[in-house]
mmCIF file of C-alpha atoms in Angstrom:
data_model
loop_
_atom_site.group_PDB
_atom_site.id
_atom_site.type_symbol
_atom_site.label_atom_id
_atom_site.label_comp_id
_atom_site.label_asym_id
_atom_site.label_seq_id
_atom_site.Cartn_x
_atom_site.Cartn_y
_atom_site.Cartn_z
ATOM 1 C CA GLN A 1 23.120 24.712 -1.282
ATOM 2 C CA VAL A 2 20.151 26.159 -3.181
ATOM 3 C CA GLN A 3 20.865 28.121 -6.363
ATOM 4 C CA LEU A 4 18.243 30.432 -7.856
ATOM 5 C CA VAL A 5 18.091 32.009 -11.328
ATOM 6 C CA GLU A 6 15.476 34.566 -12.412
ATOM 7 C CA SER A 7 14.299 35.216 -15.960
ATOM 8 C CA GLY A 8 11.517 37.011 -17.824
ATOM 9 C CA GLY A 9 12.306 40.642 -17.064
ATOM 10 C CA GLY A 10 12.225 43.330 -19.714
ATOM 11 C CA LEU A 11 10.709 46.600 -20.896
ATOM 12 C CA VAL A 12 6.934 46.960 -20.973
ATOM 13 C CA GLN A 13 4.466 49.829 -21.397
ATOM 14 C CA ALA A 14 2.302 50.906 -18.457
ATOM 15 C CA GLY A 15 -0.775 48.695 -18.233
ATOM 16 C CA GLY A 16 1.024 45.728 -19.762
ATOM 17 C CA SER A 17 2.027 42.358 -18.323
ATOM 18 C CA LEU A 18 5.156 40.306 -17.649
ATOM 19 C CA ARG A 19 5.735 36.804 -16.278
ATOM 20 C CA LEU A 20 8.869 36.184 -14.220
ATOM 21 C CA SER A 21 10.306 32.734 -13.580
ATOM 22 C CA CYS A 22 12.679 31.431 -10.913
ATOM 23 C CA ALA A 23 14.499 28.146 -11.490
ATOM 24 C CA ALA A 24 15.989 26.377 -8.460
ATOM 25 C CA SER A 25 18.679 23.715 -8.185
ATOM 26 C CA GLY A 26 20.334 21.969 -5.249
ATOM 27 C CA GLY A 27 18.788 21.214 -1.862
ATOM 28 C CA THR A 28 15.156 20.253 -1.417
ATOM 29 C CA PHE A 29 13.004 22.797 -3.206
ATOM 30 C CA SER A 30 9.712 21.773 -1.618
ATOM 31 C CA SER A 31 11.045 22.382 1.914
ATOM 32 C CA ASN A 32 11.559 26.114 1.296
ATOM 33 C CA ALA A 33 9.160 28.985 1.505
ATOM 34 C CA MET A 34 9.707 31.257 -1.506
ATOM 35 C CA ALA A 35 9.335 34.975 -2.125
ATOM 36 C CA TRP A 36 9.855 37.785 -4.590
ATOM 37 C CA PHE A 37 11.575 40.991 -3.504
ATOM 38 C CA ARG A 38 12.341 44.096 -5.553
ATOM 39 C CA GLN A 39 14.773 46.990 -5.327
ATOM 40 C CA ALA A 40 14.552 50.306 -7.159
ATOM 41 C CA PRO A 41 17.610 52.592 -7.539
ATOM 42 C CA GLY A 42 18.416 54.362 -4.271
ATOM 43 C CA LYS A 43 15.805 52.412 -2.307
ATOM 44 C CA GLU A 44 15.809 49.486 0.122
ATOM 45 C CA ARG A 45 15.001 45.993 -1.059
ATOM 46 C CA GLU A 46 11.313 45.373 -0.309
ATOM 47 C CA PHE A 47 9.045 42.348 0.004
ATOM 48 C CA VAL A 48 6.607 41.893 -2.880
ATOM 49 C CA THR A 49 4.952 38.504 -2.361
ATOM 50 C CA GLY A 50 5.619 35.103 -0.784
ATOM 51 C CA ILE A 51 4.357 31.528 -0.935
ATOM 52 C CA SER A 52 4.553 28.643 1.559
ATOM 53 C CA TRP A 53 6.411 25.395 0.893
ATOM 54 C CA SER A 54 3.245 23.607 -0.248
ATOM 55 C CA GLY A 55 1.822 26.550 -2.178
ATOM 56 C CA GLY A 56 -1.223 26.591 0.089
ATOM 57 C CA SER A 57 -0.611 30.066 1.518
ATOM 58 C CA THR A 58 0.309 33.330 -0.181
ATOM 59 C CA TYR A 59 0.787 36.918 0.928
ATOM 60 C CA TYR A 60 1.077 40.165 -1.035
ATOM 61 C CA ALA A 61 2.336 43.644 -0.297
ATOM 62 C CA ASP A 62 -0.473 46.209 -0.475
ATOM 63 C CA SER A 63 1.150 47.884 -3.477
ATOM 64 C CA VAL A 64 0.680 44.813 -5.707
ATOM 65 C CA LYS A 65 -2.537 43.205 -4.418
ATOM 66 C CA GLY A 66 -4.967 42.464 -7.221
ATOM 67 C CA ARG A 67 -2.282 42.895 -9.891
ATOM 68 C CA PHE A 68 0.419 40.282 -9.152
ATOM 69 C CA THR A 69 0.030 36.522 -8.675
ATOM 70 C CA ILE A 70 2.667 34.191 -7.216
ATOM 71 C CA SER A 71 2.723 30.433 -7.861
ATOM 72 C CA ARG A 72 5.108 27.490 -7.625
ATOM 73 C CA ASP A 73 5.531 24.084 -9.222
ATOM 74 C CA ASN A 74 7.588 21.853 -6.941
ATOM 75 C CA ALA A 75 7.767 19.079 -9.542
ATOM 76 C CA LYS A 76 9.600 21.510 -11.842
ATOM 77 C CA ASN A 77 11.582 23.256 -9.076
ATOM 78 C CA SER A 78 10.169 26.557 -10.302
ATOM 79 C CA MET A 79 8.375 29.644 -9.029
ATOM 80 C CA TYR A 80 6.539 32.285 -11.043
ATOM 81 C CA LEU A 81 5.321 35.853 -10.738
ATOM 82 C CA GLN A 82 2.548 36.988 -13.075
ATOM 83 C CA MET A 83 2.470 40.793 -13.166
ATOM 84 C CA ASN A 84 -0.538 42.540 -14.703
ATOM 85 C CA SER A 85 -1.575 46.193 -14.958
ATOM 86 C CA LEU A 86 2.030 47.270 -14.506
ATOM 87 C CA LYS A 87 2.810 50.805 -13.352
ATOM 88 C CA PRO A 88 5.984 52.901 -13.704
ATOM 89 C CA GLU A 89 6.486 52.602 -9.933
ATOM 90 C CA ASP A 90 6.888 48.836 -10.391
ATOM 91 C CA THR A 91 10.221 49.491 -12.119
ATOM 92 C CA ALA A 92 12.943 47.673 -10.170
ATOM 93 C CA VAL A 93 15.274 44.701 -10.097
ATOM 94 C CA TYR A 94 13.227 41.690 -9.001
ATOM 95 C CA TYR A 95 14.850 38.982 -6.884
ATOM 96 C CA CYS A 96 13.831 35.412 -6.181
ATOM 97 C CA ALA A 97 14.524 34.236 -2.609
ATOM 98 C CA ALA A 98 14.209 31.020 -0.583
ATOM 99 C CA ALA A 99 13.937 30.445 3.182
ATOM 100 C CA PRO A 100 14.490 27.115 4.996
ATOM 101 C CA ARG A 101 10.989 27.121 6.451
ATOM 102 C CA ARG A 102 7.488 26.071 5.457
ATOM 103 C CA TYR A 103 5.628 29.341 5.906
ATOM 104 C CA ILE A 104 5.985 32.880 4.634
ATOM 105 C CA THR A 105 8.136 35.578 6.202
ATOM 106 C CA MET A 106 8.550 39.161 5.008
ATOM 107 C CA GLY A 107 11.975 39.734 6.541
ATOM 108 C CA ARG A 108 14.985 40.023 4.231
ATOM 109 C CA ASP A 109 17.294 38.445 6.808
ATOM 110 C CA ASP A 110 15.116 35.315 6.988
ATOM 111 C CA TYR A 111 16.015 34.348 3.420
ATOM 112 C CA ASP A 112 19.265 32.436 3.009
ATOM 113 C CA TYR A 113 19.275 32.054 -0.782
ATOM 114 C CA TRP A 114 18.977 34.737 -3.463
ATOM 115 C CA GLY A 115 19.073 34.947 -7.235
ATOM 116 C CA GLN A 116 21.022 37.588 -9.165
ATOM 117 C CA GLY A 117 17.894 39.539 -10.089
ATOM 118 C CA THR A 118 16.109 40.455 -13.312
ATOM 119 C CA GLN A 119 15.355 44.010 -14.449
ATOM 120 C CA VAL A 120 11.744 45.097 -14.949
ATOM 121 C CA THR A 121 11.202 48.513 -16.539
ATOM 122 C CA VAL A 122 7.728 49.988 -17.014
ATOM 123 C CA SER A 123 7.527 53.009 -19.304
ATOM 124 C CA SER A 124 4.944 55.772 -18.962
#
């Protein structure tokens, strides 16, 4: 039903910034809670940040608080992740995900729709 496509990944020096975008099509975008997950080589996919269907509530993993900002624009069927003060440990494939619910969940199995991922590499 819902298709998600990430963009904006790349190579950046430690301390730099990147802005990721997620474009959605199909279904009703505004009825889905949205989230960003990431997965480094050899590690489990982990929750980074999420946002409710209206954009009124957000939640961040402790590792990115104060550095990352999630937002959404329902009129444009888009979600964004502004990443500042990047660290080498932020290196991973970042995935956009959608859940058929209004409010945020951190569980991987709660998300029914996933993008293909975009690579973020932070050099030291």
